[in-house]
Amino acid sequence: MQRSICKFLTTCSTSVYTTRLSNIYIRDSWRPASTISIVASRHFHHSSREVNMSNETSKDVSNTQATEMEEKSLPKLSTQDHKIYNRLSERMDMFHEHFRQTWTTLFTACSTGRRPAGMSIRQFLSLGDSFCRMLEMHHGIEEQHIFPLLARKMPQFQKSHELLTQHVVIHKGLDELDAYLVACKSGERELRLEEMKGVMDGFGTVLWEHMDDEVRALRAENMSQFWTREEMARLPI
């Protein structure tokens, strides 16, 4: 079962998203203000958005300070141990990077009012539909197979924690986005990029925060507090 899950996740990430994203020109990218502190590690640029920068900046500073204090309190790992314990974080970030890239393509088109060069309306709608289906599938695997296993030792992955409540908000947004795309594909309504942007705005911030929070929870320094090296080798992703 563990090997099957791992193989399935790898197939989803390498075949579907590589095909969908090939030859797509990404002009800019969008990230919510709450993720400004990690933008330097990504090859993206912020698109301009109207936000309350004073409130968001204060929130970012508080979150960054809390994270730094937490990391300082954790023991340092050897290079080999860090590689062992950081495996899940790196792998999860790889999956999330596909979602970030696809979201960026869709959101940039909605923000600028222009689809990527060479992409038809049909292809654009199909890309959005694929994004919704694959993210739902990704979360389904997490909720059924990954999170319950991690929750045995890690409170971050228990049902009452924010990571699971974020899923609820994201699923609601995905349902709305999928319904909009289906209506456009069927001809029931005309695709209006500004309307689609409004739907994406409804859950984009939570989605990006969730992907970063999840990867952070799986980092080596945190994982080493709950699992032995032998147990890490048996975890199914």
Short mmCIF file of C-alpha atoms in Angstrom, two decimals:
data_model
loop_
_atom_site.label_atom_id
_atom_site.label_comp_id
_atom_site.label_asym_id
_atom_site.label_seq_id
_atom_site.Cartn_x
_atom_site.Cartn_y
_atom_site.Cartn_z
CA MET A 1 0.00 0.00 0.00
CA GLN A 2 2.79 2.43 0.91
CA ARG A 3 4.62 1.81 -2.36
CA SER A 4 1.36 2.21 -4.30
CA ILE A 5 0.63 5.58 -2.71
CA CYS A 6 4.16 6.80 -3.37
CA LYS A 7 4.05 5.60 -6.99
CA PHE A 8 0.64 7.24 -7.53
CA LEU A 9 1.77 10.58 -6.12
CA THR A 10 4.91 10.54 -8.24
CA THR A 11 2.93 9.72 -11.38
CA CYS A 12 0.52 12.59 -10.72
CA SER A 13 3.33 15.07 -10.23
CA THR A 14 5.57 14.09 -13.12
CA SER A 15 3.23 13.13 -15.94
CA VAL A 16 0.07 15.19 -15.58
CA TYR A 17 1.60 18.47 -14.49
CA THR A 18 4.64 18.27 -16.74
CA THR A 19 2.30 17.81 -19.71
CA ARG A 20 -0.12 20.51 -18.63
CA LEU A 21 2.55 23.10 -17.90
CA SER A 22 4.82 22.53 -20.90
CA ASN A 23 5.14 25.48 -23.28
CA ILE A 24 3.18 27.78 -20.96
CA TYR A 25 4.56 31.29 -20.72
CA ILE A 26 4.33 32.62 -17.17
CA ARG A 27 4.54 36.41 -17.22
CA ASP A 28 4.26 37.14 -13.54
CA SER A 29 3.06 35.30 -10.48
CA TRP A 30 0.78 35.90 -7.56
CA ARG A 31 1.44 35.22 -3.95
CA PRO A 32 -0.55 36.43 -0.95
CA ALA A 33 1.09 38.97 1.30
CA SER A 34 1.39 36.40 4.09
CA THR A 35 4.08 34.54 2.13
CA ILE A 36 6.31 37.53 1.36
CA SER A 37 9.01 36.24 3.73
CA ILE A 38 9.75 33.18 1.58
CA VAL A 39 9.50 34.71 -1.89
CA ALA A 40 13.28 34.97 -2.19
CA SER A 41 13.47 31.18 -2.42
CA ARG A 42 11.01 31.04 -5.32
CA HIS A 43 11.55 32.11 -8.93
CA PHE A 44 8.41 34.21 -8.97
CA HIS A 45 7.47 37.91 -8.75
CA HIS A 46 4.56 39.54 -6.98
CA SER A 47 1.72 40.98 -8.99
CA SER A 48 0.34 44.23 -7.63
CA ARG A 49 -2.66 43.84 -5.33
CA GLU A 50 -4.54 46.17 -3.03
CA VAL A 51 -3.90 44.96 0.50
CA ASN A 52 -3.68 46.44 3.92
CA MET A 53 0.10 46.33 4.08
CA SER A 54 0.41 47.53 7.66
CA ASN A 55 -1.74 44.71 9.05
CA GLU A 56 -0.24 42.06 6.78
CA THR A 57 3.32 43.17 7.51
CA SER A 58 2.70 42.98 11.26
CA LYS A 59 1.28 39.50 10.83
CA ASP A 60 4.28 38.41 8.73
CA VAL A 61 6.76 39.77 11.28
CA SER A 62 4.99 37.98 14.14
CA ASN A 63 4.85 34.69 12.24
CA THR A 64 8.49 34.97 11.20
CA GLN A 65 9.64 35.74 14.73
CA ALA A 66 7.64 32.82 16.13
CA THR A 67 9.12 30.46 13.54
CA GLU A 68 12.66 31.66 14.21
CA MET A 69 12.23 31.23 17.97
CA GLU A 70 10.84 27.73 17.47
CA GLU A 71 13.68 26.71 15.15
CA LYS A 72 16.31 28.06 17.55
CA SER A 73 14.90 25.88 20.33
CA LEU A 74 15.24 22.70 18.27
CA PRO A 75 18.44 20.63 18.28
CA LYS A 76 20.82 20.81 15.34
CA LEU A 77 20.93 17.73 13.13
CA SER A 78 23.89 16.20 11.37
CA THR A 79 23.95 16.43 7.58
CA GLN A 80 22.91 12.78 7.24
CA ASP A 81 20.11 13.05 9.80
CA HIS A 82 18.82 16.23 8.17
CA LYS A 83 18.62 14.43 4.84
CA ILE A 84 16.66 11.57 6.41
CA TYR A 85 14.25 13.75 8.36
CA ASN A 86 13.75 16.37 5.65
CA ARG A 87 12.71 13.88 2.96
CA LEU A 88 8.96 14.33 3.43
CA SER A 89 9.21 18.12 3.43
CA GLU A 90 11.17 18.16 0.19
CA ARG A 91 8.83 15.69 -1.47
CA MET A 92 5.71 17.55 -0.38
CA ASP A 93 7.20 20.82 -1.59
CA MET A 94 7.81 19.20 -4.98
CA PHE A 95 4.11 18.33 -5.27
CA HIS A 96 3.10 21.79 -4.09
CA GLU A 97 5.36 23.47 -6.62
CA HIS A 98 3.24 22.05 -9.43
CA PHE A 99 0.14 23.55 -7.83
CA ARG A 100 1.90 26.89 -7.35
CA GLN A 101 2.92 27.02 -11.00
CA THR A 102 -0.54 26.12 -12.28
CA TRP A 103 -2.22 28.61 -9.95
CA THR A 104 0.23 31.28 -11.08
CA THR A 105 -0.60 30.67 -14.74
CA LEU A 106 -4.35 30.84 -14.10
CA PHE A 107 -4.26 33.80 -11.74
CA THR A 108 -1.89 35.84 -13.90
CA ALA A 109 -4.23 35.43 -16.86
CA CYS A 110 -7.18 36.51 -14.73
CA SER A 111 -5.29 39.51 -13.33
CA THR A 112 -3.97 40.78 -16.66
CA GLY A 113 -7.00 39.84 -18.75
CA ARG A 114 -4.79 37.86 -21.14
CA ARG A 115 -4.34 34.13 -21.46
CA PRO A 116 -0.78 32.80 -21.96
CA ALA A 117 0.45 33.16 -25.53
CA GLY A 118 -0.71 30.29 -27.70
CA MET A 119 -3.24 28.96 -25.18
CA SER A 120 -6.82 28.68 -26.41
CA ILE A 121 -9.86 29.23 -24.20
CA ARG A 122 -10.50 25.49 -24.28
CA GLN A 123 -6.95 24.74 -23.12
CA PHE A 124 -7.18 27.39 -20.41
CA LEU A 125 -10.41 25.93 -19.05
CA SER A 126 -8.94 22.43 -19.18
CA LEU A 127 -5.91 23.60 -17.22
CA GLY A 128 -8.17 25.06 -14.55
CA ASP A 129 -10.26 21.90 -14.43
CA SER A 130 -7.13 19.77 -14.10
CA PHE A 131 -5.90 21.99 -11.27
CA CYS A 132 -9.14 21.50 -9.33
CA ARG A 133 -9.24 17.73 -9.83
CA MET A 134 -5.58 17.13 -9.01
CA LEU A 135 -5.62 19.29 -5.88
CA GLU A 136 -8.77 17.54 -4.65
CA MET A 137 -7.09 14.18 -5.30
CA HIS A 138 -3.91 15.32 -3.53
CA HIS A 139 -5.87 16.38 -0.46
CA GLY A 140 -7.91 13.18 -0.54
CA ILE A 141 -4.74 11.08 -0.36
CA GLU A 142 -3.42 13.24 2.47
CA GLU A 143 -6.63 12.98 4.49
CA GLN A 144 -7.08 9.23 3.98
CA HIS A 145 -3.52 7.93 4.11
CA ILE A 146 -0.91 10.51 5.12
CA PHE A 147 -2.39 12.73 7.81
CA PRO A 148 -3.86 9.89 9.95
CA LEU A 149 -0.44 8.26 10.06
CA LEU A 150 1.37 11.47 10.97
CA ALA A 151 -1.33 12.40 13.49
CA ARG A 152 -0.39 9.39 15.64
CA LYS A 153 2.54 11.42 16.90
CA MET A 154 2.17 14.93 15.50
CA PRO A 155 -0.60 17.26 16.72
CA GLN A 156 -0.20 19.42 13.61
CA PHE A 157 -1.93 16.72 11.57
CA GLN A 158 -4.83 15.96 13.89
CA LYS A 159 -8.35 16.84 12.76
CA SER A 160 -8.72 19.82 15.05
CA HIS A 161 -5.55 21.49 13.80
CA GLU A 162 -5.41 24.35 11.31
CA LEU A 163 -3.98 22.21 8.50
CA LEU A 164 -7.23 20.24 8.31
CA THR A 165 -9.47 23.28 8.74
CA GLN A 166 -7.57 24.92 5.88
CA HIS A 167 -8.54 21.95 3.71
CA VAL A 168 -12.22 22.74 4.33
CA VAL A 169 -11.82 26.33 3.11
CA ILE A 170 -9.77 25.23 0.11
CA HIS A 171 -12.29 22.54 -0.88
CA LYS A 172 -15.11 25.07 -0.78
CA GLY A 173 -13.13 27.38 -3.06
CA LEU A 174 -12.26 24.53 -5.42
CA ASP A 175 -15.92 23.56 -5.68
CA GLU A 176 -16.83 27.13 -6.66
CA LEU A 177 -13.98 27.38 -9.16
CA ASP A 178 -14.81 24.00 -10.69
CA ALA A 179 -18.49 24.94 -11.02
CA TYR A 180 -17.53 28.16 -12.79
CA LEU A 181 -15.20 26.35 -15.20
CA VAL A 182 -17.77 23.64 -15.95
CA ALA A 183 -20.38 26.29 -16.76
CA CYS A 184 -17.93 28.00 -19.11
CA LYS A 185 -16.98 24.74 -20.82
CA SER A 186 -20.63 23.80 -21.36
CA GLY A 187 -21.46 27.20 -22.82
CA GLU A 188 -23.85 27.99 -19.99
CA ARG A 189 -21.87 31.13 -19.29
CA GLU A 190 -19.13 33.14 -20.97
CA LEU A 191 -15.62 33.06 -19.53
CA ARG A 192 -14.86 36.39 -17.89
CA LEU A 193 -11.38 36.47 -16.43
CA GLU A 194 -12.23 39.12 -13.85
CA GLU A 195 -15.05 36.91 -12.54
CA MET A 196 -12.76 33.90 -12.37
CA LYS A 197 -10.23 36.01 -10.47
CA GLY A 198 -12.91 36.84 -7.92
CA VAL A 199 -13.49 33.14 -7.30
CA MET A 200 -9.77 32.47 -6.94
CA ASP A 201 -9.35 35.43 -4.58
CA GLY A 202 -11.80 33.72 -2.24
CA PHE A 203 -9.39 30.95 -1.25
CA GLY A 204 -5.99 31.81 -2.72
CA THR A 205 -4.46 33.20 0.46
CA VAL A 206 -5.49 30.15 2.49
CA LEU A 207 -4.21 27.80 -0.22
CA TRP A 208 -0.73 29.35 -0.35
CA GLU A 209 -0.50 29.58 3.44
CA HIS A 210 -1.56 25.94 3.70
CA MET A 211 1.07 24.70 1.28
CA ASP A 212 3.79 26.57 3.16
CA ASP A 213 2.50 25.50 6.60
CA GLU A 214 2.38 21.87 5.54
CA VAL A 215 5.93 21.86 4.20
CA ARG A 216 7.13 23.66 7.33
CA ALA A 217 5.52 21.05 9.60
CA LEU A 218 7.38 18.31 7.72
CA ARG A 219 10.81 19.92 8.00
CA ALA A 220 13.63 17.89 9.46
CA GLU A 221 13.92 19.82 12.72
CA ASN A 222 10.25 19.24 13.51
CA MET A 223 10.04 15.65 12.30
CA SER A 224 13.03 14.64 14.42
CA GLN A 225 11.04 15.55 17.53
CA PHE A 226 8.47 12.83 16.85
CA TRP A 227 10.02 10.06 14.73
CA THR A 228 13.09 7.84 14.80
CA ARG A 229 15.24 7.43 11.72
CA GLU A 230 13.90 3.89 11.26
CA GLU A 231 10.31 5.15 11.40
CA MET A 232 11.08 7.85 8.85
CA ALA A 233 12.18 5.18 6.37
CA ARG A 234 8.77 3.51 6.67
CA LEU A 235 6.63 6.61 6.12
CA PRO A 236 4.80 6.22 2.78
CA ILE A 237 5.81 9.36 0.88
#
